[in-house]
Amino acid sequence: MDIKGKIVLVTGANGGIGGALVGALLDKGVAKVYAAARSADAVTELAHSGDPRVVAVRLDVTDSSSVAGVAELCRDVDMVINNAGVNRCVGFMVSDAIEQARVEMEVNYFGTLAMCRAFAPILASRGGGAIVNVCSIIGLVNLPVNGTYCASKAAGHSLLQGLRAELAPRGIRVIGVYPGPVDTKMTAGQEMPKTTPEQVAAAILAGVEKGDEYIFPDPMSQHVHAMLEKDSRQVEKEFGTMV
Ligand SMILES: NC(=O)c1ccc[n+]([C@@H]2O[C@H](COP(=O)([O-])OP(=O)(O)OC[C@H]3O[C@@H](n4cnc5c(N)ncnc54)[C@H](OP(=O)(O)O)[C@@H]3O)[C@@H](O)[C@H]2O)c1
């Protein structure tokens, strides 16, 4: 897909990767970007980005009326990037794990599912287009310190696989993105090598333009993916030491 001239919706557009995606899309020459954020302040800030192609919209992916309202407003999109996500950074045995897991599932799985269901008919009516879901490399193998988050991203990975098959006859490409650690608010205070959100955004758009279905946008995700292909049980064991 040639991104130039297209109309794209990005969720979580005020976040690290979301903000970088909006910038990279503008650099690629899109006609319009719907930059979606859930707080009024973030929407106001995005609305003052200075580029007339940015249309800021308010969206909470866990709120069905908010999702329906945005789908009503953005009927001209060619590509939806489901980037909004939360990570409560907890293991399965912490005292409030079930509450935290529900929050992560609501945003990362049910929120993404709601967006895909709302926008698939719009994309289909325009001849196809693409849905890009930002999953995570730790949706493919559990990292116990982020155990509940990984489970929500694993659900997101399964969602991608099912949707890809269901939406292919309607001409919609479903693309999965599996980043490793990225330097954003989500990983603030965690000491580890991280990729910049700008590098991740550039790799996502390059993958979309190349026709990739699976995008591993940084060296860490590419390395872990290669190891998973070789010996997934060994990767599980190594990640299992990080409790
Ligand atoms: N950072 C990493 O290492 C990493 C690695 C792999 C995958 N990812 C994934 O990349 C995506 C972007 O994360 P990020 O690193 O850029 O983190 P971030 O800076 O914390 O951004 C997350 C964005 O999601 C938004 N969001 C959260 N809940 C929402 C909801 N209910 N409705 C709408 N928007 C909501 C946030 O809005 P508020 O500002 O209002 O909270 C924020 O804009 C996420 O899906 C994340 O799981 C991140």
mmCIF file of C-alpha atoms and ligand atoms in Angstrom:
data_model
loop_
_atom_site.group_PDB
_atom_site.id
_atom_site.type_symbol
_atom_site.label_atom_id
_atom_site.label_comp_id
_atom_site.label_asym_id
_atom_site.label_seq_id
_atom_site.Cartn_x
_atom_site.Cartn_y
_atom_site.Cartn_z
ATOM 1 C CA MET A 1 0.000 0.000 0.000
ATOM 2 C CA ASP A 2 1.279 3.444 -0.943
ATOM 3 C CA ILE A 3 0.617 5.616 2.125
ATOM 4 C CA LYS A 4 0.890 8.917 0.254
ATOM 5 C CA GLY A 5 -2.518 10.564 -0.177
ATOM 6 C CA LYS A 6 -4.270 8.139 2.184
ATOM 7 C CA ILE A 7 -6.511 8.914 5.167
ATOM 8 C CA VAL A 8 -5.420 7.213 8.376
ATOM 9 C CA LEU A 9 -6.792 6.939 11.918
ATOM 10 C CA VAL A 10 -4.319 6.441 14.787
ATOM 11 C CA THR A 11 -5.548 5.562 18.290
ATOM 12 C CA GLY A 12 -3.517 6.605 21.327
ATOM 13 C CA ALA A 13 -2.124 9.396 19.153
ATOM 14 C CA ASN A 14 -0.917 11.407 22.152
ATOM 15 C CA GLY A 15 1.306 8.537 23.321
ATOM 16 C CA GLY A 16 4.911 7.761 22.427
ATOM 17 C CA ILE A 17 4.452 5.443 19.444
ATOM 18 C CA GLY A 18 1.124 7.063 18.472
ATOM 19 C CA GLY A 19 2.661 10.543 18.320
ATOM 20 C CA ALA A 20 5.590 9.246 16.274
ATOM 21 C CA LEU A 21 3.158 7.502 13.910
ATOM 22 C CA VAL A 22 1.246 10.742 13.326
ATOM 23 C CA GLY A 23 4.529 12.538 12.519
ATOM 24 C CA ALA A 24 5.736 9.752 10.213
ATOM 25 C CA LEU A 25 2.393 9.610 8.383
ATOM 26 C CA LEU A 26 2.508 13.375 7.752
ATOM 27 C CA ASP A 27 6.079 13.020 6.457
ATOM 28 C CA LYS A 28 4.860 10.283 4.081
ATOM 29 C CA GLY A 29 2.336 12.699 2.569
ATOM 30 C CA VAL A 30 -0.993 11.408 3.891
ATOM 31 C CA ALA A 31 -4.052 13.486 2.998
ATOM 32 C CA LYS A 32 -5.419 13.395 6.541
ATOM 33 C CA VAL A 33 -4.674 11.824 9.925
ATOM 34 C CA TYR A 34 -7.395 11.361 12.496
ATOM 35 C CA ALA A 35 -5.363 11.602 15.700
ATOM 36 C CA ALA A 36 -7.439 9.970 18.425
ATOM 37 C CA ALA A 37 -6.866 10.525 22.143
ATOM 38 C CA ARG A 38 -9.026 9.770 25.150
ATOM 39 C CA SER A 39 -8.581 12.939 27.240
ATOM 40 C CA ALA A 40 -9.958 16.348 26.300
ATOM 41 C CA ASP A 41 -6.569 17.965 27.056
ATOM 42 C CA ALA A 42 -4.753 15.603 24.719
ATOM 43 C CA VAL A 43 -7.300 16.258 21.961
ATOM 44 C CA THR A 44 -6.803 20.021 22.372
ATOM 45 C CA GLU A 45 -3.030 19.599 22.187
ATOM 46 C CA LEU A 46 -3.263 17.437 19.041
ATOM 47 C CA ALA A 47 -5.663 19.941 17.475
ATOM 48 C CA HIS A 48 -2.959 22.586 17.820
ATOM 49 C CA SER A 49 -0.267 20.498 16.133
ATOM 50 C CA GLY A 50 0.054 23.112 13.398
ATOM 51 C CA ASP A 51 -0.592 20.794 10.438
ATOM 52 C CA PRO A 52 -4.065 21.239 8.910
ATOM 53 C CA ARG A 53 -4.089 17.562 7.881
ATOM 54 C CA VAL A 54 -4.328 16.533 11.559
ATOM 55 C CA VAL A 55 -7.905 16.111 12.763
ATOM 56 C CA ALA A 56 -7.965 15.488 16.508
ATOM 57 C CA VAL A 57 -10.766 13.269 17.764
ATOM 58 C CA ARG A 58 -11.740 12.088 21.214
ATOM 59 C CA LEU A 59 -11.832 8.322 21.617
ATOM 60 C CA ASP A 60 -11.899 5.907 24.499
ATOM 61 C CA VAL A 61 -11.643 2.461 22.921
ATOM 62 C CA THR A 62 -13.343 0.862 25.952
ATOM 63 C CA ASP A 63 -16.483 2.982 25.522
ATOM 64 C CA SER A 64 -18.817 1.589 22.849
ATOM 65 C CA SER A 65 -20.583 4.922 22.245
ATOM 66 C CA SER A 66 -17.226 6.656 21.829
ATOM 67 C CA VAL A 67 -16.111 4.024 19.293
ATOM 68 C CA ALA A 68 -19.431 4.310 17.412
ATOM 69 C CA GLY A 69 -19.178 8.120 17.383
ATOM 70 C CA VAL A 70 -15.682 8.075 15.921
ATOM 71 C CA ALA A 71 -16.698 5.505 13.303
ATOM 72 C CA GLU A 72 -19.581 7.802 12.329
ATOM 73 C CA LEU A 73 -17.216 10.784 12.041
ATOM 74 C CA CYS A 74 -14.339 9.074 10.220
ATOM 75 C CA ARG A 75 -16.110 7.424 7.296
ATOM 76 C CA ASP A 76 -13.330 8.179 4.811
ATOM 77 C CA VAL A 77 -10.445 6.188 6.294
ATOM 78 C CA ASP A 78 -8.159 3.901 4.286
ATOM 79 C CA MET A 79 -6.190 2.576 7.243
ATOM 80 C CA VAL A 80 -6.820 2.231 10.987
ATOM 81 C CA ILE A 81 -3.834 1.882 13.319
ATOM 82 C CA ASN A 82 -4.972 0.402 16.635
ATOM 83 C CA ASN A 83 -2.118 1.593 18.809
ATOM 84 C CA ALA A 84 -3.841 2.486 22.124
ATOM 85 C CA GLY A 85 -2.726 0.211 24.915
ATOM 86 C CA VAL A 86 -2.018 -0.134 28.631
ATOM 87 C CA ASN A 87 0.489 -2.145 30.636
ATOM 88 C CA ARG A 88 -0.059 -2.369 34.397
ATOM 89 C CA CYS A 89 3.309 -4.175 34.790
ATOM 90 C CA VAL A 90 2.108 -6.902 37.134
ATOM 91 C CA GLY A 91 2.509 -10.652 37.461
ATOM 92 C CA PHE A 92 -0.383 -13.063 37.864
ATOM 93 C CA MET A 93 0.158 -13.484 41.618
ATOM 94 C CA VAL A 94 0.108 -9.867 42.826
ATOM 95 C CA SER A 95 -2.840 -9.046 45.072
ATOM 96 C CA ASP A 96 -4.874 -7.055 42.514
ATOM 97 C CA ALA A 97 -3.831 -9.010 39.407
ATOM 98 C CA ILE A 98 -7.380 -9.818 38.354
ATOM 99 C CA GLU A 99 -8.453 -6.168 38.477
ATOM 100 C CA GLN A 100 -5.352 -5.092 36.529
ATOM 101 C CA ALA A 101 -5.765 -7.912 34.015
ATOM 102 C CA ARG A 102 -9.353 -6.816 33.361
ATOM 103 C CA VAL A 103 -8.216 -3.244 32.632
ATOM 104 C CA GLU A 104 -5.572 -4.506 30.197
ATOM 105 C CA MET A 105 -8.027 -6.861 28.507
ATOM 106 C CA GLU A 106 -10.605 -4.070 28.181
ATOM 107 C CA VAL A 107 -8.181 -1.779 26.351
ATOM 108 C CA ASN A 108 -5.754 -4.123 24.602
ATOM 109 C CA TYR A 109 -8.167 -6.848 23.547
ATOM 110 C CA PHE A 110 -11.814 -5.729 23.754
ATOM 111 C CA GLY A 111 -11.011 -2.125 22.762
ATOM 112 C CA THR A 112 -9.051 -3.275 19.721
ATOM 113 C CA LEU A 113 -11.781 -5.755 18.825
ATOM 114 C CA ALA A 114 -14.439 -3.023 19.070
ATOM 115 C CA MET A 115 -12.418 -0.748 16.780
ATOM 116 C CA CYS A 116 -11.910 -3.508 14.202
ATOM 117 C CA ARG A 117 -15.613 -4.357 14.226
ATOM 118 C CA ALA A 118 -16.600 -0.684 13.860
ATOM 119 C CA PHE A 119 -14.175 0.098 11.035
ATOM 120 C CA ALA A 120 -14.195 -3.107 8.953
ATOM 121 C CA PRO A 121 -17.488 -2.172 7.199
ATOM 122 C CA ILE A 122 -16.140 1.330 6.460
ATOM 123 C CA LEU A 123 -12.892 -0.010 5.011
ATOM 124 C CA ALA A 124 -14.770 -2.660 3.024
ATOM 125 C CA SER A 125 -17.149 -0.055 1.578
ATOM 126 C CA ARG A 126 -14.107 1.864 0.336
ATOM 127 C CA GLY A 127 -12.623 -1.185 -1.361
ATOM 128 C CA GLY A 128 -10.451 -2.653 1.372
ATOM 129 C CA GLY A 129 -7.573 -0.824 2.989
ATOM 130 C CA ALA A 130 -5.764 -1.972 6.099
ATOM 131 C CA ILE A 131 -6.069 -2.517 9.815
ATOM 132 C CA VAL A 132 -2.763 -2.325 11.685
ATOM 133 C CA ASN A 133 -2.832 -3.620 15.261
ATOM 134 C CA VAL A 134 0.057 -2.843 17.592
ATOM 135 C CA CYS A 135 0.599 -6.047 19.534
ATOM 136 C CA SER A 136 3.942 -6.804 21.275
ATOM 137 C CA ILE A 137 6.776 -9.301 21.053
ATOM 138 C CA ILE A 138 5.718 -10.310 24.582
ATOM 139 C CA GLY A 139 2.333 -11.228 23.147
ATOM 140 C CA LEU A 140 4.188 -14.160 21.576
ATOM 141 C CA VAL A 141 6.013 -15.265 24.744
ATOM 142 C CA ASN A 142 5.113 -14.412 28.332
ATOM 143 C CA LEU A 143 7.400 -12.147 30.337
ATOM 144 C CA PRO A 144 6.253 -12.921 33.903
ATOM 145 C CA VAL A 145 6.918 -9.434 35.348
ATOM 146 C CA ASN A 146 4.320 -8.190 32.858
ATOM 147 C CA GLY A 147 2.338 -11.425 32.922
ATOM 148 C CA THR A 148 -1.212 -10.071 32.689
ATOM 149 C CA TYR A 149 -0.257 -7.587 29.954
ATOM 150 C CA CYS A 150 1.303 -10.402 27.930
ATOM 151 C CA ALA A 151 -1.918 -12.383 28.200
ATOM 152 C CA SER A 152 -3.881 -9.405 26.818
ATOM 153 C CA LYS A 153 -1.417 -9.029 23.943
ATOM 154 C CA ALA A 154 -1.545 -12.780 23.261
ATOM 155 C CA ALA A 155 -5.321 -12.353 22.934
ATOM 156 C CA GLY A 156 -4.595 -9.458 20.561
ATOM 157 C CA HIS A 157 -2.332 -11.700 18.484
ATOM 158 C CA SER A 158 -5.047 -14.341 18.204
ATOM 159 C CA LEU A 159 -7.523 -11.600 17.259
ATOM 160 C CA LEU A 160 -5.201 -10.561 14.428
ATOM 161 C CA GLN A 161 -4.964 -14.069 13.063
ATOM 162 C CA GLY A 162 -8.721 -14.613 13.071
ATOM 163 C CA LEU A 163 -9.511 -11.207 11.616
ATOM 164 C CA ARG A 164 -6.956 -11.643 8.855
ATOM 165 C CA ALA A 165 -8.856 -14.676 7.605
ATOM 166 C CA GLU A 166 -12.323 -13.191 8.167
ATOM 167 C CA LEU A 167 -11.574 -9.867 6.490
ATOM 168 C CA ALA A 168 -9.462 -11.070 3.547
ATOM 169 C CA PRO A 169 -12.546 -11.750 1.369
ATOM 170 C CA ARG A 170 -13.590 -8.115 1.964
ATOM 171 C CA GLY A 171 -10.218 -6.895 0.672
ATOM 172 C CA ILE A 172 -8.964 -5.705 4.079
ATOM 173 C CA ARG A 173 -5.351 -6.410 5.008
ATOM 174 C CA VAL A 174 -4.755 -7.095 8.702
ATOM 175 C CA ILE A 175 -1.228 -6.344 9.833
ATOM 176 C CA GLY A 176 0.346 -7.187 13.193
ATOM 177 C CA VAL A 177 3.140 -5.162 14.804
ATOM 178 C CA TYR A 178 5.248 -6.823 17.512
ATOM 179 C CA PRO A 179 7.644 -4.279 19.081
ATOM 180 C CA GLY A 180 10.253 -4.968 21.721
ATOM 181 C CA PRO A 181 10.959 -2.317 24.415
ATOM 182 C CA VAL A 182 10.289 1.229 23.178
ATOM 183 C CA ASP A 183 11.215 4.433 24.980
ATOM 184 C CA THR A 184 7.757 5.804 25.886
ATOM 185 C CA LYS A 185 5.679 6.603 28.977
ATOM 186 C CA MET A 186 4.817 2.894 29.130
ATOM 187 C CA THR A 187 8.411 1.881 29.901
ATOM 188 C CA ALA A 188 9.388 4.976 31.914
ATOM 189 C CA GLY A 189 11.755 4.102 34.767
ATOM 190 C CA GLN A 190 12.548 0.629 33.387
ATOM 191 C CA GLU A 191 16.264 0.269 32.778
ATOM 192 C CA MET A 192 16.820 -1.702 29.567
ATOM 193 C CA PRO A 193 17.857 -1.057 25.978
ATOM 194 C CA LYS A 194 14.963 0.609 24.170
ATOM 195 C CA THR A 195 14.212 1.666 20.604
ATOM 196 C CA THR A 196 12.932 5.169 19.894
ATOM 197 C CA PRO A 197 9.243 5.555 18.987
ATOM 198 C CA GLU A 198 10.325 7.296 15.775
ATOM 199 C CA GLN A 199 12.308 4.210 14.666
ATOM 200 C CA VAL A 200 9.322 2.003 15.432
ATOM 201 C CA ALA A 201 6.906 4.276 13.544
ATOM 202 C CA ALA A 202 9.196 4.367 10.493
ATOM 203 C CA ALA A 203 9.521 0.554 10.509
ATOM 204 C CA ILE A 204 5.732 0.128 10.800
ATOM 205 C CA LEU A 205 5.046 2.337 7.793
ATOM 206 C CA ALA A 206 7.854 0.704 5.784
ATOM 207 C CA GLY A 207 6.344 -2.721 6.550
ATOM 208 C CA VAL A 208 2.847 -1.566 5.550
ATOM 209 C CA GLU A 209 4.190 -0.211 2.257
ATOM 210 C CA LYS A 210 6.120 -3.447 1.595
ATOM 211 C CA GLY A 211 3.029 -5.582 2.150
ATOM 212 C CA ASP A 212 4.245 -7.323 5.333
ATOM 213 C CA GLU A 213 1.658 -9.034 7.525
ATOM 214 C CA TYR A 214 4.000 -9.356 10.517
ATOM 215 C CA ILE A 215 6.167 -6.379 11.453
ATOM 216 C CA PHE A 216 9.029 -6.726 13.957
ATOM 217 C CA PRO A 217 10.073 -3.077 14.068
ATOM 218 C CA ASP A 218 13.264 -3.068 16.174
ATOM 219 C CA PRO A 219 16.426 -5.140 16.763
ATOM 220 C CA MET A 220 15.172 -6.691 20.040
ATOM 221 C CA SER A 221 11.882 -7.886 18.538
ATOM 222 C CA GLN A 222 13.695 -9.231 15.473
ATOM 223 C CA HIS A 223 16.133 -11.134 17.714
ATOM 224 C CA VAL A 224 13.409 -12.616 19.958
ATOM 225 C CA HIS A 225 11.303 -13.516 16.919
ATOM 226 C CA ALA A 226 14.250 -15.379 15.378
ATOM 227 C CA MET A 227 14.795 -17.261 18.655
ATOM 228 C CA LEU A 228 11.090 -18.117 18.903
ATOM 229 C CA GLU A 229 11.192 -19.561 15.386
ATOM 230 C CA LYS A 230 14.166 -21.719 16.397
ATOM 231 C CA ASP A 231 13.191 -22.925 19.887
ATOM 232 C CA SER A 232 10.130 -21.345 21.520
ATOM 233 C CA ARG A 233 10.405 -23.495 24.701
ATOM 234 C CA GLN A 234 13.941 -22.237 25.281
ATOM 235 C CA VAL A 235 12.767 -18.599 24.956
ATOM 236 C CA GLU A 236 9.939 -19.318 27.408
ATOM 237 C CA LYS A 237 12.505 -20.712 29.879
ATOM 238 C CA GLU A 238 14.795 -17.682 29.503
ATOM 239 C CA PHE A 239 11.919 -15.195 29.873
ATOM 240 C CA GLY A 240 10.713 -17.245 32.847
ATOM 241 C CA THR A 241 13.812 -16.261 34.804
ATOM 242 C CA MET A 242 12.573 -12.632 34.749
ATOM 243 C CA VAL A 243 10.095 -12.771 37.627
HETATM 244 N N1 LIG B 1 6.576 0.930 24.914
HETATM 245 C C1 LIG B 1 6.839 -0.342 24.661
HETATM 246 O O1 LIG B 1 7.901 -0.872 25.076
HETATM 247 C C2 LIG B 1 5.901 -1.179 23.840
HETATM 248 C C3 LIG B 1 6.360 -2.438 23.386
HETATM 249 C C4 LIG B 1 5.498 -3.240 22.650
HETATM 250 C C5 LIG B 1 4.222 -2.804 22.354
HETATM 251 N N2 LIG B 1 3.806 -1.587 22.813
HETATM 252 C C6 LIG B 1 2.443 -1.170 22.489
HETATM 253 O O2 LIG B 1 2.510 0.027 21.750
HETATM 254 C C7 LIG B 1 1.296 0.755 21.895
HETATM 255 C C8 LIG B 1 1.612 2.201 22.229
HETATM 256 O O3 LIG B 1 2.255 2.262 23.495
HETATM 257 P P1 LIG B 1 3.336 3.354 23.892
HETATM 258 O O4 LIG B 1 4.579 2.634 24.209
HETATM 259 O O5 LIG B 1 3.366 4.452 22.899
HETATM 260 O O6 LIG B 1 2.740 3.833 25.290
HETATM 261 P P2 LIG B 1 2.129 5.235 25.764
HETATM 262 O O7 LIG B 1 3.042 6.340 25.436
HETATM 263 O O8 LIG B 1 1.755 4.988 27.183
HETATM 264 O O9 LIG B 1 0.824 5.383 24.870
HETATM 265 C C9 LIG B 1 -0.337 4.606 25.072
HETATM 266 C C10 LIG B 1 -1.488 5.348 24.431
HETATM 267 O O10 LIG B 1 -2.687 4.564 24.551
HETATM 268 C C11 LIG B 1 -3.714 5.432 25.018
HETATM 269 N N3 LIG B 1 -4.806 4.719 25.672
HETATM 270 C C12 LIG B 1 -4.754 3.962 26.792
HETATM 271 N N4 LIG B 1 -5.980 3.526 27.120
HETATM 272 C C13 LIG B 1 -6.828 4.024 26.158
HETATM 273 C C14 LIG B 1 -8.220 3.925 25.947
HETATM 274 N N5 LIG B 1 -9.016 3.252 26.783
HETATM 275 N N6 LIG B 1 -8.749 4.543 24.862
HETATM 276 C C15 LIG B 1 -7.974 5.235 24.021
HETATM 277 N N7 LIG B 1 -6.642 5.395 24.183
HETATM 278 C C16 LIG B 1 -6.085 4.785 25.246
HETATM 279 C C17 LIG B 1 -2.999 6.365 25.983
HETATM 280 O O11 LIG B 1 -3.811 7.469 26.297
HETATM 281 P P3 LIG B 1 -3.612 8.281 27.700
HETATM 282 O O12 LIG B 1 -2.464 9.216 27.471
HETATM 283 O O13 LIG B 1 -4.919 8.960 27.885
HETATM 284 O O14 LIG B 1 -3.318 7.258 28.747
HETATM 285 C C18 LIG B 1 -1.781 6.703 25.136
HETATM 286 O O15 LIG B 1 -2.097 7.663 24.166
HETATM 287 C C19 LIG B 1 0.511 0.019 22.992
HETATM 288 O O16 LIG B 1 -0.465 -0.814 22.403
HETATM 289 C C20 LIG B 1 1.570 -0.820 23.669
HETATM 290 O O17 LIG B 1 1.023 -1.960 24.314
HETATM 291 C C21 LIG B 1 4.623 -0.771 23.538
#
